[in-house]
Coordinates of N, CA, C and O in Angstrom, one line a residue:
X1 N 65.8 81.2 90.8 CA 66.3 81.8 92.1 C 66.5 80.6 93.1 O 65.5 80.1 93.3
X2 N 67.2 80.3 93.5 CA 68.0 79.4 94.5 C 67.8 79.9 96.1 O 68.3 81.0 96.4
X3 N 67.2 79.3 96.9 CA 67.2 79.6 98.1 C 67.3 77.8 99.4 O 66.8 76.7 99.3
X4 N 68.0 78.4 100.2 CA 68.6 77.1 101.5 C 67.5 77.7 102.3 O 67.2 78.9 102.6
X5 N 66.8 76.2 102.6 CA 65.7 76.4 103.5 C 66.3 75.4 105.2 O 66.7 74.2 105.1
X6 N 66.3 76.1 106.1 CA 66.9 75.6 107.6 C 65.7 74.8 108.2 O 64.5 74.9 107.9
X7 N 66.1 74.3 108.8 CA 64.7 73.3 109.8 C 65.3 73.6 111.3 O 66.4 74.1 111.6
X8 N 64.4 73.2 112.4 CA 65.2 73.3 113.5 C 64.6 71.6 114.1 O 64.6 71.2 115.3
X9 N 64.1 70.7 112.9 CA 63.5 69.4 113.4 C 64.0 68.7 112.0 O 63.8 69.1 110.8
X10 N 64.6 67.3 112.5 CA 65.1 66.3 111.4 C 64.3 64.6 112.3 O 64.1 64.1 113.4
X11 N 64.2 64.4 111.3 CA 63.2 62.8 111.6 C 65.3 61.8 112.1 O 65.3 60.6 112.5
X12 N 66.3 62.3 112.0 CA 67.2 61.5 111.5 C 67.6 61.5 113.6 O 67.3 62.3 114.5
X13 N 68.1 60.3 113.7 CA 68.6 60.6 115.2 C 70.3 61.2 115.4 O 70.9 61.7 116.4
X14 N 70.7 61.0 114.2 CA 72.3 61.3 114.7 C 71.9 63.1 114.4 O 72.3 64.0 115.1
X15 N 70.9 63.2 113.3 CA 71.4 64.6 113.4 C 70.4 65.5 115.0 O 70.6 66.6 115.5
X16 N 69.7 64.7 115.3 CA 68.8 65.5 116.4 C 70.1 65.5 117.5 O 70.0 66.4 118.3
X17 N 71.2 64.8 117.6 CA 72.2 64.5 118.5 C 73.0 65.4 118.4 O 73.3 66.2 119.2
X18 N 73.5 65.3 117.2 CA 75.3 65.9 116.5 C 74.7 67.8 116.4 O 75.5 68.7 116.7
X19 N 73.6 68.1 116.1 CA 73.4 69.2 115.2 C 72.4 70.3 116.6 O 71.5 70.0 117.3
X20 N 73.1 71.4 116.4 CA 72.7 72.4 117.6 C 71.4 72.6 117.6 O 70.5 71.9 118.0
X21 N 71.4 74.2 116.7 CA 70.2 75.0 116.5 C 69.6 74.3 115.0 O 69.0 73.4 115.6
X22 N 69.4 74.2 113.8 CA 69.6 73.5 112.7 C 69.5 72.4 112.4 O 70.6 72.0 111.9
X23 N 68.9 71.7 112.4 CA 69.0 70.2 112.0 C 68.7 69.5 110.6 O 68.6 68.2 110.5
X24 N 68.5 70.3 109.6 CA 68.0 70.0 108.6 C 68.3 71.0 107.3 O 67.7 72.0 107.5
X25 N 68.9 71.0 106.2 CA 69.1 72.3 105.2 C 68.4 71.3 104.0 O 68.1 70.1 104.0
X26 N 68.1 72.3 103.1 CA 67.7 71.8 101.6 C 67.3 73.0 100.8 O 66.6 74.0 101.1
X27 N 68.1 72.4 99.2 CA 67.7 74.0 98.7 C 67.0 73.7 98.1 O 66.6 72.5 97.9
X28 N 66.3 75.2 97.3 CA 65.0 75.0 97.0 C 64.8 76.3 96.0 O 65.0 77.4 96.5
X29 N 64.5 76.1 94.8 CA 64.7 76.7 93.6 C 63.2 76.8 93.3 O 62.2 76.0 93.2
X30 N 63.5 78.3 93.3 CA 61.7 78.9 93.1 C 61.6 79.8 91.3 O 62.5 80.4 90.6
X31 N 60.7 79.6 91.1 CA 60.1 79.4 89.5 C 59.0 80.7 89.7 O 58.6 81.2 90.8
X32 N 58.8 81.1 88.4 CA 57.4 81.9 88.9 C 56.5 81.4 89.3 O 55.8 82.4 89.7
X33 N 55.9 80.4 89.5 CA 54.2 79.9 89.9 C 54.9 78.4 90.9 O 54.0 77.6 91.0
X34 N 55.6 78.0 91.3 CA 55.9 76.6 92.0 C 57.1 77.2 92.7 O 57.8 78.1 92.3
X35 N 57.3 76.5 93.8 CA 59.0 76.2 94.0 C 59.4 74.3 93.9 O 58.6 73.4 93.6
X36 N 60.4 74.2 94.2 CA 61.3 72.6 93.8 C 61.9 72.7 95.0 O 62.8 73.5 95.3
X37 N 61.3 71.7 95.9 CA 62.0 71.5 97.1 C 63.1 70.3 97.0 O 62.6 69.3 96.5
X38 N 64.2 70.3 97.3 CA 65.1 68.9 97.0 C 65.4 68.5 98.0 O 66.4 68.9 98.6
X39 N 64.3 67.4 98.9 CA 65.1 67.1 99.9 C 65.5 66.0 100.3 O 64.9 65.0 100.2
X40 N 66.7 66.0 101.0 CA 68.0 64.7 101.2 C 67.0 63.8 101.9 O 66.3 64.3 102.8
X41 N 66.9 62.4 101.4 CA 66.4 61.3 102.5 C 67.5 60.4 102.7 O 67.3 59.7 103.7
X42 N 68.7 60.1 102.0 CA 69.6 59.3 102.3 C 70.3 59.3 101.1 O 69.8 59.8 100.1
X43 N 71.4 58.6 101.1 CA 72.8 58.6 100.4 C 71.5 57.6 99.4 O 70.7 56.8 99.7
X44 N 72.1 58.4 97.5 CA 71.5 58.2 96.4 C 69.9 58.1 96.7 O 69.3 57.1 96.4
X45 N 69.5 59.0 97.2 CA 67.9 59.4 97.7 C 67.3 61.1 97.6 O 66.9 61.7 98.6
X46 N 67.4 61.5 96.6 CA 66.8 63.0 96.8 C 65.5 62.7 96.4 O 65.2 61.9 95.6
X47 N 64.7 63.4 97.0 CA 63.0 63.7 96.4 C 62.7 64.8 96.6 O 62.6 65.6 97.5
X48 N 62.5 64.9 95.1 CA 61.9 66.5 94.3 C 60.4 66.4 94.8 O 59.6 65.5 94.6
X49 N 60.2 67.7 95.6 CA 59.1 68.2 96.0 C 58.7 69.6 95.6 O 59.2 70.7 95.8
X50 N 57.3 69.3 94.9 CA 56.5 70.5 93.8 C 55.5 70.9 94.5 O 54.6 70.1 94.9
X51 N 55.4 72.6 94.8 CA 54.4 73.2 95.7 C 54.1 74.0 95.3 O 54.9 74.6 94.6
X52 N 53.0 74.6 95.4 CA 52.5 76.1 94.8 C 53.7 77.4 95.9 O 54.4 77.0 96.9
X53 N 53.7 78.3 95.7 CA 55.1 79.3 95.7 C 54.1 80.0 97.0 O 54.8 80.7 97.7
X54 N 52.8 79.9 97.4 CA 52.3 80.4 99.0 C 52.6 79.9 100.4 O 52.6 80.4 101.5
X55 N 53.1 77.9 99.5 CA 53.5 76.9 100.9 C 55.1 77.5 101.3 O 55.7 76.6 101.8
X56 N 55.8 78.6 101.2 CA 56.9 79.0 101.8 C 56.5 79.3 103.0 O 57.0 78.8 104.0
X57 N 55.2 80.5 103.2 CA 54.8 81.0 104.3 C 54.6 80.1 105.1 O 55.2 80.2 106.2
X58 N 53.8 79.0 104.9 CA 53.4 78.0 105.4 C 54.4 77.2 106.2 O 54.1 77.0 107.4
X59 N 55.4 76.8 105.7 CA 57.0 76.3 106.0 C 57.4 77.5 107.1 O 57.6 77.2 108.3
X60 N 57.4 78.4 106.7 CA 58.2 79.2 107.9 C 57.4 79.6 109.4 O 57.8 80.1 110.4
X61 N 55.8 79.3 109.1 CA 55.4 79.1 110.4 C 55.9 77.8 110.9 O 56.1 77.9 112.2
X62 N 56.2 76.5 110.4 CA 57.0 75.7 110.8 C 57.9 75.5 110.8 O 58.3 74.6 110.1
X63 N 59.0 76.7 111.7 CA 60.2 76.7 111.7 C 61.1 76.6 110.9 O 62.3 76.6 111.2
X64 N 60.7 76.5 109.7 CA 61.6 76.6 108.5 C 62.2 78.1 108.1 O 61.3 79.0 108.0
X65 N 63.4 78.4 107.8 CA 64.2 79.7 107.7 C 65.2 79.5 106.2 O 66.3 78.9 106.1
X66 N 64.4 80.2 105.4 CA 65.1 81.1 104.2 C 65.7 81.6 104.1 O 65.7 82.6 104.9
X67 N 66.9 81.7 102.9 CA 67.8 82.6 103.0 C 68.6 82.5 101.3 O 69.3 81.6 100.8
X68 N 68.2 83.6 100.8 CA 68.7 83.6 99.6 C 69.8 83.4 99.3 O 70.7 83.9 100.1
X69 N 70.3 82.5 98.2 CA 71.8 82.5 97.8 C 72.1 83.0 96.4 O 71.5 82.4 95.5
X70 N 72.9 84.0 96.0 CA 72.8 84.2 94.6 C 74.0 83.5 94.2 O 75.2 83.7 94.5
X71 N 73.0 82.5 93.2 CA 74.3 81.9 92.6 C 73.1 80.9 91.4 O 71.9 80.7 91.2
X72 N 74.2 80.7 90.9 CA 73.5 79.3 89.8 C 73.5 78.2 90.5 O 74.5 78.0 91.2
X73 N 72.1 76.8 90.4 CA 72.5 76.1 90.9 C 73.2 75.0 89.7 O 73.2 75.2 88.5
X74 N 73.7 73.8 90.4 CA 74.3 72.8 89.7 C 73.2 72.4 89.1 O 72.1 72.8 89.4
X75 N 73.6 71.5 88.0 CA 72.4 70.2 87.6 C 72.8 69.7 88.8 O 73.9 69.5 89.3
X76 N 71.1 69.4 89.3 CA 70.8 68.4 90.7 C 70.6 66.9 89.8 O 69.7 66.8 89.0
X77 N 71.4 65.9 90.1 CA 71.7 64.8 89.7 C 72.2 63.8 91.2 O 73.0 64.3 92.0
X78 N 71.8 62.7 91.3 CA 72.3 62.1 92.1 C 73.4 61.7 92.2 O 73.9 60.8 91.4
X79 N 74.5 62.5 93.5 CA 75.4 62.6 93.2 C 75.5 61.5 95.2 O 74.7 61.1 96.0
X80 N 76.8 61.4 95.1 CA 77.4 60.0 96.6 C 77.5 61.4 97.3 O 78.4 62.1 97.2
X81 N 75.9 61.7 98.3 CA 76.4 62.6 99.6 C 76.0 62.0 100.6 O 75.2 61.0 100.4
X82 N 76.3 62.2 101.7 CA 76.3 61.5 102.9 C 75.4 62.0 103.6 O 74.8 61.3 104.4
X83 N 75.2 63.4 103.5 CA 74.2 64.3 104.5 C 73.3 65.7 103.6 O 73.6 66.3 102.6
X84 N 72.5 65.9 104.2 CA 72.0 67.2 103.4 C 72.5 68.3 103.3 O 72.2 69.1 102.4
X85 N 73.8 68.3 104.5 CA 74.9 69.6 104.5 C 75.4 69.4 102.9 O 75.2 70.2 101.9
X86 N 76.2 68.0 102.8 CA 76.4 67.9 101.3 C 75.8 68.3 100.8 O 75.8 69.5 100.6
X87 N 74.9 67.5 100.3 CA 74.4 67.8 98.8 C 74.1 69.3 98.8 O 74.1 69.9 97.7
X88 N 73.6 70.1 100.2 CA 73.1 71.2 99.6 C 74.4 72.3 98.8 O 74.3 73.1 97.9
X89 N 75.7 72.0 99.5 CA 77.1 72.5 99.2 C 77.2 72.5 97.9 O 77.7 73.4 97.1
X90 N 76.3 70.9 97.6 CA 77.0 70.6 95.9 C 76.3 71.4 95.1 O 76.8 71.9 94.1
X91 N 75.1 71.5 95.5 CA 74.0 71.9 94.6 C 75.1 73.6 94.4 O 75.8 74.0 93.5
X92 N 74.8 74.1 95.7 CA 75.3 75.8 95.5 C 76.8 75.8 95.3 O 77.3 76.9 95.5
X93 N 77.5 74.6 94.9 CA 79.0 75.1 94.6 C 79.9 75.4 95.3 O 80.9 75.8 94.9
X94 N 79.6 75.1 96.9 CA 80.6 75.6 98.0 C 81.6 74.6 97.8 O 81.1 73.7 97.0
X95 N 82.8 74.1 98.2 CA 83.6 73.6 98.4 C 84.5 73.4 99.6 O 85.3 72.5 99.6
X96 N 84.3 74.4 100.7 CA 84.2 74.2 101.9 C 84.7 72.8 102.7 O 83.6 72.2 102.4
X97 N 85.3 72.0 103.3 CA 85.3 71.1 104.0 C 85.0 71.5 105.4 O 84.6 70.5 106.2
X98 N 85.0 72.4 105.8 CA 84.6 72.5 106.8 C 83.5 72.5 107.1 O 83.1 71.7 108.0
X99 N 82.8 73.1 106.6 CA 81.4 72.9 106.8 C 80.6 71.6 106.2 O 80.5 70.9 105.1
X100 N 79.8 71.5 108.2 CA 79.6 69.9 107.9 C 78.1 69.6 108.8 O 77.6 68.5 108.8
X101 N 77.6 70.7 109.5 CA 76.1 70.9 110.0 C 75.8 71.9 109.5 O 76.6 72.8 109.2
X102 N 74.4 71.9 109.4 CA 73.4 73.2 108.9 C 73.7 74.4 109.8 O 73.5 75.4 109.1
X103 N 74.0 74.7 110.9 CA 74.2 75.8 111.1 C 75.5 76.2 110.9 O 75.5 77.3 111.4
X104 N 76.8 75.8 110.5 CA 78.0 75.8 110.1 C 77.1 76.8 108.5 O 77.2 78.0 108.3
X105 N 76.5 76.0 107.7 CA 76.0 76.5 106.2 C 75.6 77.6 106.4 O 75.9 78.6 105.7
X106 N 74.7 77.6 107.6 CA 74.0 78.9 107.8 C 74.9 80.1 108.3 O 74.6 81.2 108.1
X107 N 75.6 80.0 108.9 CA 77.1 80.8 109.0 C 78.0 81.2 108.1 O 78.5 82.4 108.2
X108 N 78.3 80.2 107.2 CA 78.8 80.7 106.1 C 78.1 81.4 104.6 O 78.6 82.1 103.8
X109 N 76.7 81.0 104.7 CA 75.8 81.6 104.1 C 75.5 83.6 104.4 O 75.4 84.7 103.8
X110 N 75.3 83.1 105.9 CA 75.3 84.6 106.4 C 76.3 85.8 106.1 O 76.2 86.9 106.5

């Protein structure tokens, strides 16, 4: 099961600048006993992050916001993205150019 997790806090400065409500997406592929957090640190930089399947709650007291996508995801392979909007696009198959901040995704996701 495939789910895009929102932030409303990014460590990055251009995106604390450029990016509204949203500053941060990454999806996140939940298993029966773990989820697989994949998140963007920089162009050819993903880090797989392994948690027990209770730290969601935990996440969304810190402002982090879920939102299911049904779909298959890609093989996550390091692919040339620029931003986490990317890769999360790539991962879920959108093709979109327009959408190019996290709450743009979360718009089109909605």
């Amino acid at each position: 099961m495939l789910y895009i997790g929102f932030s409303d806090y990014s460590n990055k400065t251009l995106a604390r600048m450029l990016c509204k409500k949203y500053k941060h997406c990454a999806p996140i592929i939940v298993n029966t006993k773990n989820i697989v957090i994949y998140q963007f640190v920089h162009m050819n930089k993903i880090v797989k992050i392994i948690r027990p399947k209770s730290d969601l709650n935990r996440l969304c007291q810190h402002g982090w916001l879920f939102i299911k996508y049904n779909t298959q995801p890609k093989q996550i392979i390091k692919k040339k993205c620029f931003t986490c909007v990317q890769f999360t696009k790539y991962v879920c198959g959108i093709k979109n150019i327009w959408i190019q901040t996290p709450l743009d995704l979360f718009k089109y996701i909605k």
